[in-house]
Short mmCIF file of N, CA, C and O in Angstrom, two decimals:
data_model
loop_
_atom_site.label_atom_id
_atom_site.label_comp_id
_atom_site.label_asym_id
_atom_site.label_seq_id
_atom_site.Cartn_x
_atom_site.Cartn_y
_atom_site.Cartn_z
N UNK A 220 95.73 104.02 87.86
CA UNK A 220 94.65 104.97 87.68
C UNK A 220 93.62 104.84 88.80
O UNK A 220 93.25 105.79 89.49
N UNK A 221 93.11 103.34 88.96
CA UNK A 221 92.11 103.10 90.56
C UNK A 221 92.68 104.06 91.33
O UNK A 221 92.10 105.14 91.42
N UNK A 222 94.33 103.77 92.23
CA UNK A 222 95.06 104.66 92.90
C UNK A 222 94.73 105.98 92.83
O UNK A 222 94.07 106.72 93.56
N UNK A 223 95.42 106.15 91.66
CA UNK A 223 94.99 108.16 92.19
C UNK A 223 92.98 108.08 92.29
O UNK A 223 92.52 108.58 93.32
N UNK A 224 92.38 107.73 91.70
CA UNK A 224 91.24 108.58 91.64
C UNK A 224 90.48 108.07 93.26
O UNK A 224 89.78 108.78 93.98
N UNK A 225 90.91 106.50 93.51
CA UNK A 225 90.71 106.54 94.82
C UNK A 225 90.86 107.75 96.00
O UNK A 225 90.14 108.30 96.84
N UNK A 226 92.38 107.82 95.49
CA UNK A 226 92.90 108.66 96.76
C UNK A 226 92.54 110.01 97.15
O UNK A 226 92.77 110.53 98.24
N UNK A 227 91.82 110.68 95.87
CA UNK A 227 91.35 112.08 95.07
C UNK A 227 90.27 112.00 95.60
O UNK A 227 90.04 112.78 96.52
N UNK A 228 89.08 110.89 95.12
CA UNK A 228 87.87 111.31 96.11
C UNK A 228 87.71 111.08 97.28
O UNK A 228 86.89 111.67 97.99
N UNK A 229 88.85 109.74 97.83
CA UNK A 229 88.44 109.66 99.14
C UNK A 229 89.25 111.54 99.87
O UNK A 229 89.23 111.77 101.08
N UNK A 230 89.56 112.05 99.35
CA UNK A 230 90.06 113.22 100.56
C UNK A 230 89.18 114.39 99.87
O UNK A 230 89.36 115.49 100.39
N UNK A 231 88.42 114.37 99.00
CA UNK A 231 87.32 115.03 98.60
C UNK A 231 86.36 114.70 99.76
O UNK A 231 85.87 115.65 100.38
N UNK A 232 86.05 113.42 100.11
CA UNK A 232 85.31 113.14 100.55
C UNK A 232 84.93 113.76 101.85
O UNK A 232 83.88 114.20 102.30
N UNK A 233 86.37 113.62 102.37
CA UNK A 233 86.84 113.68 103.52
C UNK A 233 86.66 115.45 104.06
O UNK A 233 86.33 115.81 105.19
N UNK A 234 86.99 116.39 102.84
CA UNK A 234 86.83 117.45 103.02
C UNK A 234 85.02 118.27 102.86
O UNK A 234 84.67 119.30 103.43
N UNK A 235 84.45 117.71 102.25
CA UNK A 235 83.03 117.71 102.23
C UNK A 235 82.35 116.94 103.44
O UNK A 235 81.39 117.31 104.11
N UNK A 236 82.80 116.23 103.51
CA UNK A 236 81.78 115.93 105.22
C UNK A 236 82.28 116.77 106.13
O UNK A 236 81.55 117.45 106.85
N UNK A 237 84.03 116.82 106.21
CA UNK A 237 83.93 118.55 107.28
C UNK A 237 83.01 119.56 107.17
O UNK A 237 82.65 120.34 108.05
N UNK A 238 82.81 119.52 106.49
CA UNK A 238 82.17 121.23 105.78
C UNK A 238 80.87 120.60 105.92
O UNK A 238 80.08 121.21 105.20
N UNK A 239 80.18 119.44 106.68
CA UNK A 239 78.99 119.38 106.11
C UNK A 239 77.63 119.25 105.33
O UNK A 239 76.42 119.44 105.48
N UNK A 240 78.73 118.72 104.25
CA UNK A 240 77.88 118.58 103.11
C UNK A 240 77.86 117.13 102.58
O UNK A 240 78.48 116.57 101.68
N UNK A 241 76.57 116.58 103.81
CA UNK A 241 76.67 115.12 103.54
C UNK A 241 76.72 114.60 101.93
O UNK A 241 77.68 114.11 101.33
N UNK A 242 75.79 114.79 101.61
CA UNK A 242 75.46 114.46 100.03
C UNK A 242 76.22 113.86 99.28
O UNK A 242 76.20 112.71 98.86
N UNK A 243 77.26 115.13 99.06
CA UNK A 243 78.23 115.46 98.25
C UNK A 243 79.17 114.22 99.04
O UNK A 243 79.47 113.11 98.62
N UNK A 244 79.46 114.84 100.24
CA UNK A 244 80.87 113.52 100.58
C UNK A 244 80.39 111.87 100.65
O UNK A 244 81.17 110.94 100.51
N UNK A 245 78.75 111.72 100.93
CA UNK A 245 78.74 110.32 100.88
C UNK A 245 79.30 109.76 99.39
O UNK A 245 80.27 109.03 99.18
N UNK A 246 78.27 110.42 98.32
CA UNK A 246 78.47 110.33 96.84
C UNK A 246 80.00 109.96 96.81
O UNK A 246 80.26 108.76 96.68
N UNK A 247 80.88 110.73 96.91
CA UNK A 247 82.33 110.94 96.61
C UNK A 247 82.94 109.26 97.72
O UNK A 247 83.62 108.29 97.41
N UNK A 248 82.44 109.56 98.64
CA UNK A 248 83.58 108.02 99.88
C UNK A 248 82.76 106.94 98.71
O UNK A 248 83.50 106.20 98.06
N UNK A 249 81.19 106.86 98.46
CA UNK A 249 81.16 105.32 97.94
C UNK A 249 82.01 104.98 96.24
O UNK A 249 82.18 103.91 95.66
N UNK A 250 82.48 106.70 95.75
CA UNK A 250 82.83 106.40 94.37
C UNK A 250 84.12 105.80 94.99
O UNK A 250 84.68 104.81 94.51
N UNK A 251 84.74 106.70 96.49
CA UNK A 251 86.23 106.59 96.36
C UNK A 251 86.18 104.32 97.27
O UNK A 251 86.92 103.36 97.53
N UNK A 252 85.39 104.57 97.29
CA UNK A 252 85.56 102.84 97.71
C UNK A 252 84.70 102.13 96.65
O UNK A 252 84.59 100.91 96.77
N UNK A 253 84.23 102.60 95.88
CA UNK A 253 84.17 101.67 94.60
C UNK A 253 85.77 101.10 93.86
O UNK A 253 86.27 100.01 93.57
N UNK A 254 86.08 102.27 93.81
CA UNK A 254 87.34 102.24 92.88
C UNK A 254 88.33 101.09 94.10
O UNK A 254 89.10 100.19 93.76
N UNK A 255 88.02 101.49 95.42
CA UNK A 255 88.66 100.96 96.07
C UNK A 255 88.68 99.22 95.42
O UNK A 255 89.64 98.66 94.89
N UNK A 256 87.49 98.73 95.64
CA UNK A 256 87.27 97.50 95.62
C UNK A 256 87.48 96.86 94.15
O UNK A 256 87.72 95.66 94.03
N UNK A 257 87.36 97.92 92.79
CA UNK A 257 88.29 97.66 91.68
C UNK A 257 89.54 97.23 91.64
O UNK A 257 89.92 96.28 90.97
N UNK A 258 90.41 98.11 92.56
CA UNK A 258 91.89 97.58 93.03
C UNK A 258 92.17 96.87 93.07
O UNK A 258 92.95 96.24 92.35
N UNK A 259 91.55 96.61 94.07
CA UNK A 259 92.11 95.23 95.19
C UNK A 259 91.44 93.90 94.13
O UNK A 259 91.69 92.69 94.12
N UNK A 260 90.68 94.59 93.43
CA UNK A 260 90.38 93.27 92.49
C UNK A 260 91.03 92.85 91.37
O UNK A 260 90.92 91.66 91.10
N UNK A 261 91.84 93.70 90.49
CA UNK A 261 93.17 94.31 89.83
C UNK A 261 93.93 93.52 90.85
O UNK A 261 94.27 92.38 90.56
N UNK A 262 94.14 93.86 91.65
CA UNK A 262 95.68 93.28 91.96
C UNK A 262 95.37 91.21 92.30
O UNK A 262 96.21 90.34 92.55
N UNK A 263 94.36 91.15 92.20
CA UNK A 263 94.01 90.10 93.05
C UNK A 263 93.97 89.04 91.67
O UNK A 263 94.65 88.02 91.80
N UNK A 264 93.27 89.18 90.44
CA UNK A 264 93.77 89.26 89.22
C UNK A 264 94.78 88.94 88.91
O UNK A 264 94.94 87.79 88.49
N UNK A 265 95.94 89.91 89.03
CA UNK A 265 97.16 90.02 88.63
C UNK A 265 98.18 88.43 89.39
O UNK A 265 99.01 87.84 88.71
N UNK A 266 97.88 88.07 90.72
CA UNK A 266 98.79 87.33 91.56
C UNK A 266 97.83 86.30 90.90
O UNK A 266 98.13 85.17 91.28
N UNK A 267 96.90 86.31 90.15
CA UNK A 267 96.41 85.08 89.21
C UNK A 267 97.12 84.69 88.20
O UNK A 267 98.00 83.84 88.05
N UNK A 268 96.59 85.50 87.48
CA UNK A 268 97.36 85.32 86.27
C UNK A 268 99.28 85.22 86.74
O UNK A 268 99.61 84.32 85.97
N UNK A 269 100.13 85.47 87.23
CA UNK A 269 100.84 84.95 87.50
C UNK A 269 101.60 83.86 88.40
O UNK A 269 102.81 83.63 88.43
N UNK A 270 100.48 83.20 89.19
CA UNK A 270 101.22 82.34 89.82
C UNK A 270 100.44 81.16 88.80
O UNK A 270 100.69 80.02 89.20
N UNK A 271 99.62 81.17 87.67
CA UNK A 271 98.94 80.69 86.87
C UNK A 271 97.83 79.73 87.22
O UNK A 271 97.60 78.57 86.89
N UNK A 272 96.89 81.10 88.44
CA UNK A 272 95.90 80.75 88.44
C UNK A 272 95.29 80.73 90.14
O UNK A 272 95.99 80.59 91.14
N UNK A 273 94.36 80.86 90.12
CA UNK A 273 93.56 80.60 91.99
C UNK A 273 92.80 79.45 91.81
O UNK A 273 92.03 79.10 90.91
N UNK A 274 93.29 78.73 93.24
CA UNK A 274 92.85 78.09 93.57
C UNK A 274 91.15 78.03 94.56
O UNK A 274 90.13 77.34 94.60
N UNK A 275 91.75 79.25 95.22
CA UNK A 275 91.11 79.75 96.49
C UNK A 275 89.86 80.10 96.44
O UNK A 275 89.00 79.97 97.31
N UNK A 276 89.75 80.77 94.89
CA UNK A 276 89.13 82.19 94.55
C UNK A 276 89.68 83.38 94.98
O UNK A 276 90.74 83.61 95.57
N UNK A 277 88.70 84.17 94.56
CA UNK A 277 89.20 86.26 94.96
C UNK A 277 88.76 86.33 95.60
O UNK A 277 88.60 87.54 95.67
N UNK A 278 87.85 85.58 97.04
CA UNK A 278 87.36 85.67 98.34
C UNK A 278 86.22 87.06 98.12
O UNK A 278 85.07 86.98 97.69
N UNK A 279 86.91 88.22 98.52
CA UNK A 279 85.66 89.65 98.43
C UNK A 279 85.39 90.03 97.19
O UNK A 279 84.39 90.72 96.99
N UNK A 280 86.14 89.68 96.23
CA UNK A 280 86.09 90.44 95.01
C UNK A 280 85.00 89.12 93.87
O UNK A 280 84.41 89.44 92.84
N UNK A 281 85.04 87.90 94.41
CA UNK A 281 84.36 87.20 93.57
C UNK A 281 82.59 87.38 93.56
O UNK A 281 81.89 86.90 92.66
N UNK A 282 82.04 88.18 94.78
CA UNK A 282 80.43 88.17 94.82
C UNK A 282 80.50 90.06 94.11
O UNK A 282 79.44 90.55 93.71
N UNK A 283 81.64 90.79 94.06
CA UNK A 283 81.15 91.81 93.04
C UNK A 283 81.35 91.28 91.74
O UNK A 283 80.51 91.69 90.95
N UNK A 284 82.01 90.66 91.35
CA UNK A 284 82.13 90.30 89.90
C UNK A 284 81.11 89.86 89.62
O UNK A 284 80.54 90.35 88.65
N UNK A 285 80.36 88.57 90.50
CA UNK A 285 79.41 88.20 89.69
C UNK A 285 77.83 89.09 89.68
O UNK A 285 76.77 88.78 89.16
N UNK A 286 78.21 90.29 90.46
CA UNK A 286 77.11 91.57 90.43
C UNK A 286 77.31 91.87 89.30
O UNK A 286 76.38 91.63 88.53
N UNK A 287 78.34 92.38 88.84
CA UNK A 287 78.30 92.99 87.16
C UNK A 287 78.46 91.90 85.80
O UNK A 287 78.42 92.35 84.65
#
């Protein structure tokens, strides 16, 4: 679901800043790289829970988590 809606606003995005209409396309690139950075945090998650567990941490994804 991240996937598509990523991919949906980022070319929303993409088509509203052609046209000019900052507003609208900034709004739309930071939703479509919000979701982005959900992903990659989802997947980053996922190679957790199955290799049973990080050692490392989630490197980018651990200073948004502890934002929300």
């Amino acid at each position: 679901m991240c996937l598509i809606v990523t991919i949906i606003m980022l070319v929303l995005s993409i088509q509203n800043l052609m046209q000019h209409q900052w507003l609208t396309g900034m709004v739309q690139l930071l939703i479509a790289l919000g979701f982005l950075v959900l992903l990659l945090r989802n997947i980053q998650k996922t190679r957790c829970d199955r290799n049973g567990g990080c050692d490392n941490g989630c490197m980018i994804t651990d200073w948004v988590a502890k934002l929300v």
